[in-house]
Short mmCIF file of C-alpha atoms (C1' of nucleotides) in Angstrom, two decimals:
data_model
loop_
_atom_site.label_atom_id
_atom_site.label_comp_id
_atom_site.label_asym_id
_atom_site.label_seq_id
_atom_site.Cartn_x
_atom_site.Cartn_y
_atom_site.Cartn_z
CA MET A 953 -50.74 134.62 174.68
CA ASP A 954 -52.17 135.31 171.14
CA MET A 955 -53.67 138.51 171.08
CA SER A 956 -54.55 138.71 167.47
CA LYS A 957 -58.03 137.51 168.16
CA ARG A 958 -59.79 140.29 170.02
CA PRO A 959 -62.61 138.89 172.31
CA THR A 960 -64.74 142.06 171.65
CA GLU A 961 -67.24 142.59 168.86
CA ALA A 962 -65.75 143.63 165.47
CA SER A 963 -62.46 141.45 166.12
CA ALA A 964 -62.40 139.55 163.03
CA PRO A 965 -60.66 141.42 160.12
CA ALA A 966 -62.90 141.66 157.00
CA PRO A 967 -62.22 138.94 154.55
CA ARG A 968 -59.70 139.71 151.84
CA TYR A 969 -62.27 139.90 148.96
CA ARG A 970 -64.07 142.58 151.02
CA GLN A 971 -61.00 144.54 151.49
CA VAL A 972 -60.40 144.45 147.98
CA ALA A 973 -63.95 145.33 147.08
CA ASP A 974 -63.50 148.42 149.62
CA ALA A 975 -60.40 149.61 147.86
CA LEU A 976 -62.21 149.59 144.58
CA ARG A 977 -65.11 151.39 145.93
CA ALA A 978 -62.90 154.04 147.44
CA ALA A 979 -61.23 154.58 144.19
CA ILE A 980 -64.65 154.79 142.51
CA ASP A 981 -66.05 157.34 145.04
CA ALA A 982 -63.16 159.30 144.84
CA GLY A 983 -63.53 159.55 141.21
CA ARG A 984 -60.15 158.19 140.18
CA LEU A 985 -62.22 155.83 138.20
CA ALA A 986 -64.68 157.51 136.13
CA ASP A 987 -68.08 156.34 134.73
CA ASN A 988 -67.82 153.52 132.31
CA GLU A 989 -63.92 153.52 132.71
CA ALA A 990 -62.41 150.02 132.73
CA LEU A 991 -61.12 148.69 135.89
CA PRO A 992 -57.83 146.99 135.84
CA SER A 993 -58.11 143.35 134.62
CA GLU A 994 -58.65 140.47 137.12
CA ARG A 995 -55.29 139.29 136.56
CA GLU A 996 -53.64 142.54 137.36
CA LEU A 997 -55.81 143.05 140.41
CA THR A 998 -54.31 139.75 141.48
CA GLU A 999 -50.82 141.04 141.28
CA GLN A 1000 -51.68 144.47 142.84
CA HIS A 1001 -53.46 142.82 145.76
CA GLN A 1002 -51.55 139.80 146.02
CA VAL A 1003 -54.39 137.51 146.38
CA SER A 1004 -55.81 134.90 144.01
CA ARG A 1005 -57.99 135.56 141.10
CA ASP A 1006 -60.81 133.71 142.56
CA THR A 1007 -60.84 136.20 145.46
CA ILE A 1008 -60.53 139.25 143.08
CA ARG A 1009 -63.62 137.83 141.10
CA LYS A 1010 -65.34 137.47 144.63
CA ALA A 1011 -64.75 141.27 145.19
CA VAL A 1012 -65.95 142.15 141.84
CA ARG A 1013 -69.08 140.28 142.13
CA LEU A 1014 -69.86 142.02 145.53
CA LEU A 1015 -69.39 145.39 143.61
CA GLU A 1016 -71.61 144.19 140.76
CA ASP A 1017 -74.35 142.94 142.91
CA HIS A 1018 -74.30 146.62 144.57
CA GLY A 1019 -74.65 148.21 141.19
CA LEU A 1020 -71.13 149.69 141.40
CA VAL A 1021 -69.58 148.07 138.30
CA TYR A 1022 -70.31 145.57 135.71
CA SER A 1023 -68.46 143.14 133.84
CA ASP A 1024 -68.79 142.03 130.09
CA HIS A 1025 -67.33 138.83 128.96
CA GLY A 1026 -64.36 139.30 126.88
CA ARG A 1027 -64.31 143.00 127.25
CA GLY A 1028 -63.54 144.04 130.76
CA THR A 1029 -65.09 145.31 134.00
CA PHE A 1030 -66.41 148.89 134.13
CA VAL A 1031 -67.65 151.44 136.65
CA ALA A 1032 -71.41 151.78 136.53
CA PRO A 1033 -72.79 155.03 135.68
CA ALA A 1034 -73.80 157.18 138.40
CA LEU A 1035 -77.51 156.87 137.60
CA VAL A 1036 -76.99 152.97 138.56
CA ARG A 1037 -74.49 153.57 141.21
CA ARG A 1038 -76.94 155.70 143.23
CA MET A 1039 -79.63 153.03 143.24
CA SER A 1040 -79.74 150.77 146.39
CA ARG A 1041 -82.05 150.13 149.06
CA TYR A 1042 -81.53 148.94 152.48
CA ILE A 1043 -83.58 147.73 155.11
CA ASP A 1044 -84.01 150.73 157.24
CA GLY A 1045 -84.35 152.82 154.48
CA PHE A 1046 -85.54 156.28 155.40
CA SER A 1047 -82.77 157.67 157.41
CA GLU A 1048 -80.26 156.40 155.15
CA ASP A 1049 -82.08 157.36 152.00
CA THR A 1050 -82.94 160.65 153.12
CA ARG A 1051 -79.09 161.53 154.11
CA GLN A 1052 -77.81 160.04 150.84
CA ARG A 1053 -80.12 162.49 149.00
CA GLY A 1054 -78.67 165.40 150.99
CA GLY A 1055 -81.53 165.90 153.27
CA VAL A 1056 -81.73 166.04 156.99
CA PRO A 1057 -84.13 163.09 158.38
CA SER A 1058 -86.06 163.35 161.46
CA GLN A 1059 -89.13 161.80 163.18
CA ARG A 1060 -92.17 162.69 165.33
CA ILE A 1061 -93.50 159.87 167.21
CA LEU A 1062 -97.22 159.80 167.27
CA ASN A 1063 -97.83 157.02 169.65
CA LEU A 1064 -96.24 153.91 171.33
CA GLU A 1065 -98.85 151.44 172.28
CA PHE A 1066 -99.14 147.74 172.94
CA SER A 1067 -101.99 146.18 171.34
CA PRO A 1068 -103.33 142.70 170.49
CA ALA A 1069 -102.77 141.46 167.09
CA THR A 1070 -105.55 141.72 164.49
CA MET A 1071 -106.46 138.67 162.38
CA ALA A 1072 -105.03 140.31 159.42
CA ILE A 1073 -101.58 141.35 161.15
CA ALA A 1074 -101.47 137.88 163.02
CA GLN A 1075 -101.60 136.09 159.89
CA LEU A 1076 -98.75 138.04 158.25
CA LEU A 1077 -96.72 137.72 161.48
CA GLN A 1078 -97.66 134.00 161.78
CA LEU A 1079 -98.93 134.42 165.10
CA GLU A 1080 -102.18 133.67 166.96
CA SER A 1081 -104.73 136.48 166.81
CA GLY A 1082 -104.54 138.54 169.95
CA HIS A 1083 -100.84 137.99 170.43
CA PRO A 1084 -99.50 141.15 172.10
CA LEU A 1085 -97.71 143.59 169.68
CA THR A 1086 -95.94 146.58 170.12
CA ARG A 1087 -97.25 149.30 167.69
CA VAL A 1088 -95.40 152.47 166.80
CA ARG A 1089 -96.75 155.44 164.77
CA ARG A 1090 -94.22 157.98 163.52
CA VAL A 1091 -94.04 160.89 161.08
CA ARG A 1092 -91.02 161.01 159.02
CA LEU A 1093 -89.78 164.34 158.08
CA THR A 1094 -87.33 165.55 155.61
CA ASN A 1095 -85.42 168.98 156.58
CA GLY A 1096 -88.52 169.56 158.71
CA VAL A 1097 -91.14 168.82 156.11
CA PRO A 1098 -93.56 165.77 156.75
CA ILE A 1099 -92.78 162.93 154.22
CA GLY A 1100 -94.25 160.04 155.35
CA LEU A 1101 -96.32 157.97 158.02
CA HIS A 1102 -94.81 154.84 159.31
CA ASP A 1103 -96.82 152.37 161.40
CA ALA A 1104 -94.90 149.39 162.49
CA TYR A 1105 -96.18 146.38 164.28
CA PHE A 1106 -93.84 143.71 165.91
CA PRO A 1107 -93.93 141.40 168.96
CA LEU A 1108 -91.51 141.94 171.69
CA PRO A 1109 -89.69 139.24 173.94
CA PRO A 1110 -91.38 138.51 177.21
CA GLY A 1111 -90.36 141.16 179.62
CA VAL A 1112 -89.13 143.61 177.36
CA LYS A 1113 -91.04 146.93 177.00
CA LEU A 1114 -89.99 150.03 175.04
CA ALA A 1115 -90.30 153.67 176.65
CA LEU A 1116 -91.40 156.42 174.55
CA GLN A 1117 -88.45 158.18 175.46
CA GLU A 1118 -85.91 155.70 174.27
CA VAL A 1119 -87.83 155.45 171.01
CA GLU A 1120 -87.81 159.19 170.69
CA ARG A 1121 -84.18 159.51 171.14
CA ALA A 1122 -82.92 156.55 169.22
CA ARG A 1123 -81.13 157.35 165.82
CA SER A 1124 -83.05 154.40 164.26
CA LEU A 1125 -85.88 152.43 165.52
CA TYR A 1126 -84.28 149.27 164.15
CA GLN A 1127 -81.10 149.94 165.97
CA LEU A 1128 -82.89 150.20 169.10
CA LEU A 1129 -84.75 147.16 168.67
CA MET A 1130 -81.65 145.27 167.78
CA GLU A 1131 -80.06 146.20 171.24
CA ARG A 1132 -83.23 145.91 173.04
CA ALA A 1133 -84.84 142.74 171.77
CA GLY A 1134 -82.50 140.94 169.47
CA PHE A 1135 -84.18 142.01 166.45
CA ALA A 1136 -82.14 141.18 163.43
CA PRO A 1137 -83.60 141.78 160.25
CA VAL A 1138 -81.86 140.41 157.12
CA GLU A 1139 -84.50 140.57 154.47
CA ALA A 1140 -87.82 142.18 153.71
CA VAL A 1141 -90.63 141.89 151.12
CA GLU A 1142 -92.41 145.13 150.10
CA ASN A 1143 -95.58 145.60 148.17
CA LEU A 1144 -96.10 149.28 146.83
CA PHE A 1145 -99.43 150.84 145.39
CA ALA A 1146 -101.09 154.11 145.50
CA ALA A 1147 -103.92 155.45 147.59
CA SER A 1148 -105.66 158.65 148.74
CA ALA A 1149 -105.08 160.51 151.99
CA ASP A 1150 -107.82 160.28 154.43
CA ALA A 1151 -108.79 163.19 156.57
CA GLU A 1152 -106.35 162.03 159.28
CA GLU A 1153 -103.22 161.33 157.15
CA ALA A 1154 -104.10 164.63 155.23
CA ARG A 1155 -103.71 166.45 158.30
CA LEU A 1156 -100.58 164.60 159.73
CA LEU A 1157 -98.69 165.06 156.18
CA GLY A 1158 -100.04 168.44 155.52
CA VAL A 1159 -101.67 167.67 152.18
CA PRO A 1160 -105.26 167.85 151.03
CA GLU A 1161 -107.57 165.36 151.91
CA GLY A 1162 -107.85 162.88 148.88
CA ALA A 1163 -104.04 163.79 147.88
CA PRO A 1164 -102.36 160.79 146.28
CA LEU A 1165 -100.08 158.93 148.56
CA LEU A 1166 -97.57 156.09 147.81
CA VAL A 1167 -98.12 153.19 150.14
CA CYS A 1168 -95.46 150.68 150.97
CA GLU A 1169 -96.39 147.66 153.07
CA ARG A 1170 -93.24 145.79 154.36
CA ILE A 1171 -92.73 142.39 155.96
CA THR A 1172 -89.65 142.18 157.66
CA LEU A 1173 -87.69 138.76 158.13
CA SER A 1174 -85.23 137.32 160.57
CA GLU A 1175 -82.02 135.31 159.74
CA ARG A 1176 -84.51 132.28 159.90
CA ARG A 1177 -86.90 133.98 157.59
CA GLU A 1178 -89.54 134.45 160.31
CA PRO A 1179 -91.54 137.58 159.91
CA ILE A 1180 -90.74 139.92 162.66
CA GLU A 1181 -92.41 142.98 161.74
CA TYR A 1182 -95.23 144.39 159.67
CA CYS A 1183 -94.79 148.09 158.58
CA LEU A 1184 -97.15 150.13 156.61
CA MET A 1185 -95.69 153.44 155.12
CA LYS A 1186 -97.53 156.11 153.48
CA TYR A 1187 -95.80 158.86 151.51
CA VAL A 1188 -96.56 162.08 149.88
CA SER A 1189 -96.13 162.48 146.11
CA SER A 1190 -92.82 164.03 146.21
CA TYR A 1191 -91.18 161.07 147.74
CA ARG A 1192 -89.25 158.81 145.55
CA TYR A 1193 -88.87 155.20 145.95
CA SER A 1194 -85.59 153.99 143.85
CA ALA A 1195 -85.09 150.49 142.69
CA ARG A 1196 -82.85 148.74 140.20
CA ILE A 1197 -83.79 145.97 138.41
CA THR A 1198 -81.43 143.36 136.86
CA GLN A 1199 -82.14 140.95 134.04
CA SER A 1200 -83.02 137.52 135.57
CA SER A 1201 -80.18 135.25 134.87
CA ARG A 1202 -82.97 133.03 134.24
CA LEU A 1203 -83.10 129.75 135.99
CA ALA A 1204 -84.48 127.37 133.49
CA MET B 1281 -66.11 116.40 111.99
CA ASP B 1282 -67.28 117.47 115.54
CA MET B 1283 -70.74 118.14 115.46
CA SER B 1284 -71.01 118.73 119.39
CA LYS B 1285 -71.00 122.40 118.63
CA ARG B 1286 -74.26 123.48 116.96
CA PRO B 1287 -73.95 126.55 115.02
CA THR B 1288 -77.41 127.43 115.93
CA GLU B 1289 -78.42 129.63 118.68
CA ALA B 1290 -78.89 127.90 122.08
CA SER B 1291 -75.95 125.65 121.19
CA ALA B 1292 -73.75 126.14 124.34
CA PRO B 1293 -74.80 123.70 126.99
CA ALA B 1294 -75.70 125.51 130.34
CA PRO B 1295 -72.69 125.51 132.78
CA ARG B 1296 -72.80 122.98 135.23
CA TYR B 1297 -73.68 125.01 138.24
CA ARG B 1298 -76.66 126.40 136.42
CA GLN B 1299 -77.80 122.79 135.96
CA VAL B 1300 -77.45 122.06 139.46
CA ALA B 1301 -79.23 125.31 140.30
CA ASP B 1302 -81.89 124.24 137.90
CA ALA B 1303 -82.36 120.83 139.51
CA LEU B 1304 -82.59 122.33 143.00
CA ARG B 1305 -85.19 124.72 141.80
CA ALA B 1306 -87.26 121.83 140.32
CA ALA B 1307 -87.03 120.26 143.71
CA ILE B 1308 -88.28 123.32 145.16
CA ASP B 1309 -91.13 124.05 142.74
CA ALA B 1310 -92.29 120.37 142.90
CA GLY B 1311 -92.60 120.69 146.57
CA ARG B 1312 -90.11 117.99 147.18
CA LEU B 1313 -88.40 120.45 149.59
CA ALA B 1314 -90.69 122.19 151.87
CA ASP B 1315 -90.24 125.94 153.11
CA ASN B 1316 -87.57 126.14 155.47
CA GLU B 1317 -86.61 122.58 155.17
CA ALA B 1318 -82.76 122.08 154.71
CA LEU B 1319 -81.22 121.41 151.32
CA PRO B 1320 -78.32 118.57 151.53
CA SER B 1321 -75.12 119.89 152.63
CA GLU B 1322 -72.82 121.34 149.74
CA ARG B 1323 -70.57 118.26 150.40
CA GLU B 1324 -73.43 116.03 149.86
CA LEU B 1325 -74.45 117.69 146.76
CA THR B 1326 -70.97 117.59 145.58
CA GLU B 1327 -71.28 113.58 145.44
CA GLN B 1328 -74.85 113.70 144.16
CA HIS B 1329 -73.87 115.81 141.17
CA GLN B 1330 -70.28 114.83 140.51
CA VAL B 1331 -69.12 118.55 140.72
CA SER B 1332 -66.37 120.47 142.76
CA ARG B 1333 -67.81 122.05 145.92
CA ASP B 1334 -67.07 125.47 144.43
CA THR B 1335 -69.50 124.46 141.65
CA ILE B 1336 -72.01 123.42 143.97
CA ARG B 1337 -71.57 126.95 145.78
CA LYS B 1338 -72.11 128.66 142.71
CA ALA B 1339 -75.38 126.93 142.13
CA VAL B 1340 -76.45 127.94 145.78
CA ARG B 1341 -75.54 131.33 145.46
CA LEU B 1342 -77.47 131.93 142.09
CA LEU B 1343 -80.63 130.46 144.01
CA GLU B 1344 -79.92 132.61 147.01
CA ASP B 1345 -79.64 135.95 144.76
CA HIS B 1346 -83.23 134.99 143.46
CA GLY B 1347 -84.58 134.66 146.67
CA LEU B 1348 -85.10 130.68 146.62
CA VAL B 1349 -83.07 129.63 149.39
CA TYR B 1350 -80.99 130.88 152.22
CA SER B 1351 -77.65 129.83 153.84
CA ASP B 1352 -76.82 130.27 157.25
CA HIS B 1353 -73.13 129.89 158.45
CA GLY B 1354 -72.68 126.75 160.49
CA ARG B 1355 -76.32 125.66 160.18
CA GLY B 1356 -77.06 124.76 156.48
CA THR B 1357 -78.94 126.12 153.39
CA PHE B 1358 -82.87 126.25 153.50
CA VAL B 1359 -85.49 126.63 151.10
CA ALA B 1360 -86.78 130.37 151.40
CA PRO B 1361 -90.47 130.71 152.33
CA ALA B 1362 -92.99 131.07 149.49
CA LEU B 1363 -93.61 134.63 150.66
CA VAL B 1364 -89.84 135.48 149.68
CA ARG B 1365 -89.74 132.88 146.85
CA ARG B 1366 -92.70 134.80 144.98
CA MET B 1367 -90.71 138.11 144.77
CA SER B 1368 -88.81 138.70 141.76
CA ARG B 1369 -88.95 141.36 139.28
CA TYR B 1370 -87.93 141.24 135.75
CA ILE B 1371 -87.29 143.56 133.19
CA ASP B 1372 -90.48 143.36 131.17
CA GLY B 1373 -92.36 142.93 134.08
CA PHE B 1374 -95.90 143.43 133.12
CA SER B 1375 -96.88 140.53 131.15
CA GLU B 1376 -94.71 138.12 133.18
CA ASP B 1377 -95.90 139.42 136.42
CA THR B 1378 -99.50 139.27 135.55
CA ARG B 1379 -99.21 135.54 134.10
CA GLN B 1380 -97.43 134.63 137.36
CA ARG B 1381 -100.26 135.96 139.46
CA GLY B 1382 -102.71 133.94 137.59
CA GLY B 1383 -103.94 136.89 135.49
CA VAL B 1384 -104.16 136.92 131.68
CA PRO B 1385 -102.38 140.16 130.39
CA SER B 1386 -103.43 142.04 127.49
CA GLN B 1387 -102.85 145.50 125.78
CA ARG B 1388 -104.24 148.09 123.65
CA ILE B 1389 -102.06 150.25 121.55
CA LEU B 1390 -103.13 154.00 121.88
CA ASN B 1391 -100.48 155.25 119.40
CA LEU B 1392 -97.39 154.88 117.93
CA GLU B 1393 -95.76 157.93 116.63
CA PHE B 1394 -92.23 159.39 115.77
CA SER B 1395 -91.38 162.46 117.65
CA PRO B 1396 -88.36 164.40 118.28
CA ALA B 1397 -86.91 164.30 122.03
CA THR B 1398 -87.97 167.10 124.38
CA MET B 1399 -85.02 168.48 126.42
CA ALA B 1400 -86.04 166.43 129.41
CA ILE B 1401 -86.20 163.07 127.60
CA ALA B 1402 -82.99 163.76 125.54
CA GLN B 1403 -81.13 164.32 128.76
CA LEU B 1404 -82.29 161.26 130.14
CA LEU B 1405 -81.36 159.38 127.14
CA GLN B 1406 -78.30 161.10 126.50
CA LEU B 1407 -79.19 162.32 123.10
CA GLU B 1408 -79.38 165.87 121.69
CA SER B 1409 -82.64 167.50 122.10
CA GLY B 1410 -84.62 166.87 118.83
CA HIS B 1411 -83.27 163.39 118.27
CA PRO B 1412 -85.88 161.27 116.40
CA LEU B 1413 -87.59 159.08 118.78
CA THR B 1414 -90.38 156.35 118.41
CA ARG B 1415 -93.02 156.66 121.05
CA VAL B 1416 -95.53 153.78 122.23
CA ARG B 1417 -98.61 154.59 124.21
CA ARG B 1418 -100.32 151.47 125.63
CA VAL B 1419 -103.12 150.66 127.85
CA ARG B 1420 -102.24 147.55 129.89
CA LEU B 1421 -105.21 145.22 131.02
CA THR B 1422 -105.30 142.18 133.30
CA ASN B 1423 -108.25 139.92 132.39
CA GLY B 1424 -109.49 142.64 130.33
CA VAL B 1425 -109.44 145.58 132.90
CA PRO B 1426 -107.32 148.33 132.52
CA ILE B 1427 -104.61 148.49 134.91
CA GLY B 1428 -102.06 150.64 133.66
CA LEU B 1429 -100.97 153.34 131.11
CA HIS B 1430 -97.39 152.70 129.58
CA ASP B 1431 -95.80 155.59 127.68
CA ALA B 1432 -92.33 154.42 126.04
CA TYR B 1433 -89.87 156.47 124.26
CA PHE B 1434 -86.74 154.83 122.33
CA PRO B 1435 -84.48 155.72 119.64
CA LEU B 1436 -84.61 153.31 116.69
CA PRO B 1437 -81.53 152.74 114.24
CA PRO B 1438 -81.62 154.47 111.16
CA GLY B 1439 -83.92 152.87 108.65
CA VAL B 1440 -85.78 150.89 111.01
CA LYS B 1441 -89.27 151.65 111.50
CA LEU B 1442 -92.06 149.84 113.36
CA ALA B 1443 -95.54 149.21 111.95
CA LEU B 1444 -98.41 149.68 114.39
CA GLN B 1445 -99.53 146.10 113.14
CA GLU B 1446 -96.18 144.40 114.33
CA VAL B 1447 -96.53 146.16 117.82
CA GLU B 1448 -100.06 145.19 118.06
CA ARG B 1449 -99.26 141.43 117.23
CA ALA B 1450 -95.86 141.10 119.42
CA ARG B 1451 -96.19 139.09 122.43
CA SER B 1452 -93.86 141.60 124.00
CA LEU B 1453 -92.61 144.99 122.90
CA TYR B 1454 -89.25 144.21 124.07
CA GLN B 1455 -89.11 141.07 122.35
CA LEU B 1456 -90.17 142.84 119.02
CA LEU B 1457 -87.37 145.52 119.82
CA MET B 1458 -84.81 142.88 120.39
CA GLU B 1459 -85.63 141.31 116.96
CA ARG B 1460 -86.11 144.37 114.96
CA ALA B 1461 -83.46 146.82 116.46
CA GLY B 1462 -80.96 144.92 118.35
CA PHE B 1463 -82.32 146.17 121.74
CA ALA B 1464 -80.82 144.36 124.45
CA PRO B 1465 -81.70 145.62 128.06
CA VAL B 1466 -79.73 143.96 130.81
CA GLU B 1467 -80.65 146.41 133.46
CA ALA B 1468 -83.19 149.36 134.52
CA VAL B 1469 -83.40 151.91 137.17
CA GLU B 1470 -86.81 152.88 138.40
CA ASN B 1471 -88.31 155.69 140.47
CA LEU B 1472 -91.68 155.24 141.99
CA PHE B 1473 -94.22 157.75 143.44
CA ALA B 1474 -97.77 158.58 143.67
CA ALA B 1475 -99.69 161.08 141.58
CA SER B 1476 -103.52 161.93 140.80
CA ALA B 1477 -105.10 160.67 137.50
CA ASP B 1478 -106.00 163.75 135.06
CA ALA B 1479 -108.88 163.45 132.92
CA GLU B 1480 -107.38 161.83 129.94
CA GLU B 1481 -105.78 158.92 132.68
CA ALA B 1482 -109.11 158.69 134.17
CA ARG B 1483 -110.64 157.96 131.26
CA LEU B 1484 -108.45 155.52 129.86
CA LEU B 1485 -108.14 153.64 133.11
CA GLY B 1486 -111.58 153.83 134.18
CA VAL B 1487 -111.34 155.65 137.14
CA PRO B 1488 -112.48 158.85 138.68
CA GLU B 1489 -110.31 162.26 137.74
CA GLY B 1490 -108.02 162.56 140.80
CA ALA B 1491 -108.13 159.06 141.60
CA PRO B 1492 -104.58 158.08 143.01
CA LEU B 1493 -102.04 156.32 140.74
CA LEU B 1494 -98.77 154.77 141.27
CA VAL B 1495 -96.19 156.15 138.82
CA CYS B 1496 -93.24 154.32 137.83
CA GLU B 1497 -90.49 155.98 135.74
CA ARG B 1498 -87.91 153.73 134.26
CA ILE B 1499 -84.70 154.02 132.30
CA THR B 1500 -83.57 151.00 130.60
CA LEU B 1501 -79.92 150.41 130.04
CA SER B 1502 -78.03 148.22 127.32
CA GLU B 1503 -75.40 146.02 128.20
CA ARG B 1504 -72.82 148.98 127.89
CA ARG B 1505 -75.28 150.71 130.26
CA GLU B 1506 -76.14 153.25 127.77
CA PRO B 1507 -79.78 154.41 128.14
CA ILE B 1508 -81.80 153.11 125.55
CA GLU B 1509 -85.32 153.70 126.78
CA TYR B 1510 -87.44 155.84 128.75
CA CYS B 1511 -90.95 154.61 130.17
CA LEU B 1512 -93.48 156.29 132.19
CA MET B 1513 -95.97 153.91 133.71
CA LYS B 1514 -99.31 154.76 135.72
CA TYR B 1515 -101.10 152.12 137.49
CA VAL B 1516 -104.35 152.06 139.27
CA SER B 1517 -104.43 151.37 143.05
CA SER B 1518 -105.27 147.90 142.70
CA TYR B 1519 -101.90 147.29 141.17
CA ARG B 1520 -99.16 145.93 143.47
CA TYR B 1521 -95.62 146.60 142.80
CA SER B 1522 -93.51 143.85 144.62
CA ALA B 1523 -89.81 144.14 145.83
CA ARG B 1524 -87.34 142.18 147.99
CA ILE B 1525 -84.87 143.88 149.70
CA THR B 1526 -81.88 142.13 151.36
CA GLN B 1527 -79.54 143.35 153.93
CA SER B 1528 -76.59 145.45 152.50
CA SER B 1529 -73.71 143.29 153.12
CA ARG B 1530 -71.98 146.72 153.49
CA LEU B 1531 -69.08 147.67 151.69
CA ALA B 1532 -66.92 149.53 154.08
"C1'" DT C 1405 -66.96 117.68 168.95
"C1'" DA C 1406 -68.76 116.60 164.38
"C1'" DG C 1407 -70.81 119.03 160.87
"C1'" DT C 1408 -72.21 123.07 158.61
"C1'" DG C 1409 -71.13 127.18 155.38
"C1'" DG C 1410 -67.36 130.91 154.50
"C1'" DT C 1411 -62.67 132.02 152.67
"C1'" DC C 1412 -58.84 131.37 149.87
"C1'" DT C 1413 -55.36 129.12 146.71
"C1'" DA C 1414 -52.94 127.86 142.17
"C1'" DG C 1415 -53.66 126.22 138.94
"C1'" DA C 1416 -56.40 124.96 133.96
"C1'" DC C 1417 -59.32 125.38 129.90
"C1'" DC C 1418 -63.15 127.75 127.73
"C1'" DA C 1419 -65.97 131.69 125.30
"C1'" DC C 1420 -65.83 136.12 123.80
"C1'" DT C 1421 -64.33 140.70 121.91
"C1'" DC C 1422 -61.66 143.22 119.22
"C1'" DG C 1423 -57.83 144.91 116.54
"C1'" DG D 1068 -53.88 136.34 118.29
"C1'" DA D 1069 -53.68 138.41 122.60
"C1'" DG D 1070 -56.45 139.75 126.42
"C1'" DT D 1071 -60.58 139.68 128.77
"C1'" DG D 1072 -64.04 137.59 131.92
"C1'" DG D 1073 -66.29 132.76 132.81
"C1'" DT D 1074 -66.29 128.07 134.42
"C1'" DC D 1075 -64.12 124.35 137.08
"C1'" DT D 1076 -61.20 121.58 139.96
"C1'" DA D 1077 -59.13 119.48 144.47
"C1'" DG D 1078 -57.65 120.55 147.89
"C1'" DA D 1079 -56.79 123.32 152.58
"C1'" DC D 1080 -58.18 125.86 156.69
"C1'" DC D 1081 -61.27 128.87 159.25
"C1'" DA D 1082 -65.99 130.36 161.71
"C1'" DC D 1083 -69.98 129.19 163.28
"C1'" DT D 1084 -73.76 126.22 165.19
"C1'" DA D 1085 -75.62 122.55 167.76
"C1'" DG D 1086 -76.00 118.33 170.26
#
DNA sequence: TAGTGGTCTAGACCACTCG
DNA sequence: GAGTGGTCTAGACCACTAG
């Protein structure tokens, strides 16, 4: 019997290019490679890791996509400066972001309700108006201080219901939805703009009425690019949304 | 004499994977491939374009990075829904963004001055405090309506000076800086947050004092990842900043 | 089981940078 | 000219999806 394939999850070993990428990332994180320092050449890495050059290139490409290194034709590949390295956005950003910036994230659930989709939200989620949705309103806090309001709407599979308790206990709402409802976000689109806090928002966030808020609207998409969640987030002015923009290797 | 290599710019033919990507993009733009419709398989494309499968894969990867298609292991590659396809950010976003949304962009230069770097800006640009900088303040308009204020700071090479006229006439400030000063941005990092309009900002943007503004701070980086510009942008609440977030194909 | 995308190889040659 | 990354090939096998 060949036991090399474990039946349980996480059985498959990471592909070699990811192993190489992880090794390089570790070297960068540990400071063994300084900002703007050159990595070994691709041909050297080929020998060090005993894989083909193409595999090395895939590893480097992965790191480059994440903003950890950059390659210059004819010169070499270099460690990206920390300013760039720190930038990266993930799908359930808040908890991760906060931790990454050295803060302690927490949340307070305002309410968990089951409400039919309005026309506006039905349109966004490509459902018929009135389709039953679950709505979760939360205050997000950093080090105990209110930073943002999240208002999420999503359909649950028939028969699945969320209890307030589980939502409160969950480390991440997305994690919970993954386990309970097969929620599998792989991509999201966001629109950001500024607005003023109304009386309720001001009260919940501990800011004066009319204070400026950063509003982030998000539509989350499944693997098949079906919209599976709409979320409206409002942040106080001390919150920073970070982004990294790369040149559009223009297509025609 | 081999004339196949033109000495002038734009001589090199695009690599084949980009030609393939352009062809696919054209098919999508023209509507010959609908949202979520499957592309031909990689092996079919190999025959259609007479290139190796690896080259096809590079083309598809390029399109995927730009949010035009997505690939699912074992199923196929599909056209991304328009919602996602429309999202993409470029480095000199404003004019492009505005045009893409069907508006007519314009600008009004408030002033062009030469001022020594403050400590804060010197730090960001990695210069010594007091280093001579050029500062350009502009109002950005869409269809003649003020939408944002841009305040850009950058060092110019010794001897180079910008005239107000050229800045006013230029189609794009970045374009001008490229030609006149070898300015070559390839990447940028941005921080977004909300703030209230002060009296001057309110006057310039035609909004009440205290109105909420979307603030975007940007540091632009050269090919070698040296900071070459700091820009502070403030937008009225009707302005939308769009972003596309992809799952962090997690490293380690 | 057939078809898809994902990984990997071992070469080759080109394009660019810099001393 | 020596060294770097960029493009490209023609295969091979694996992992996943779906009828």
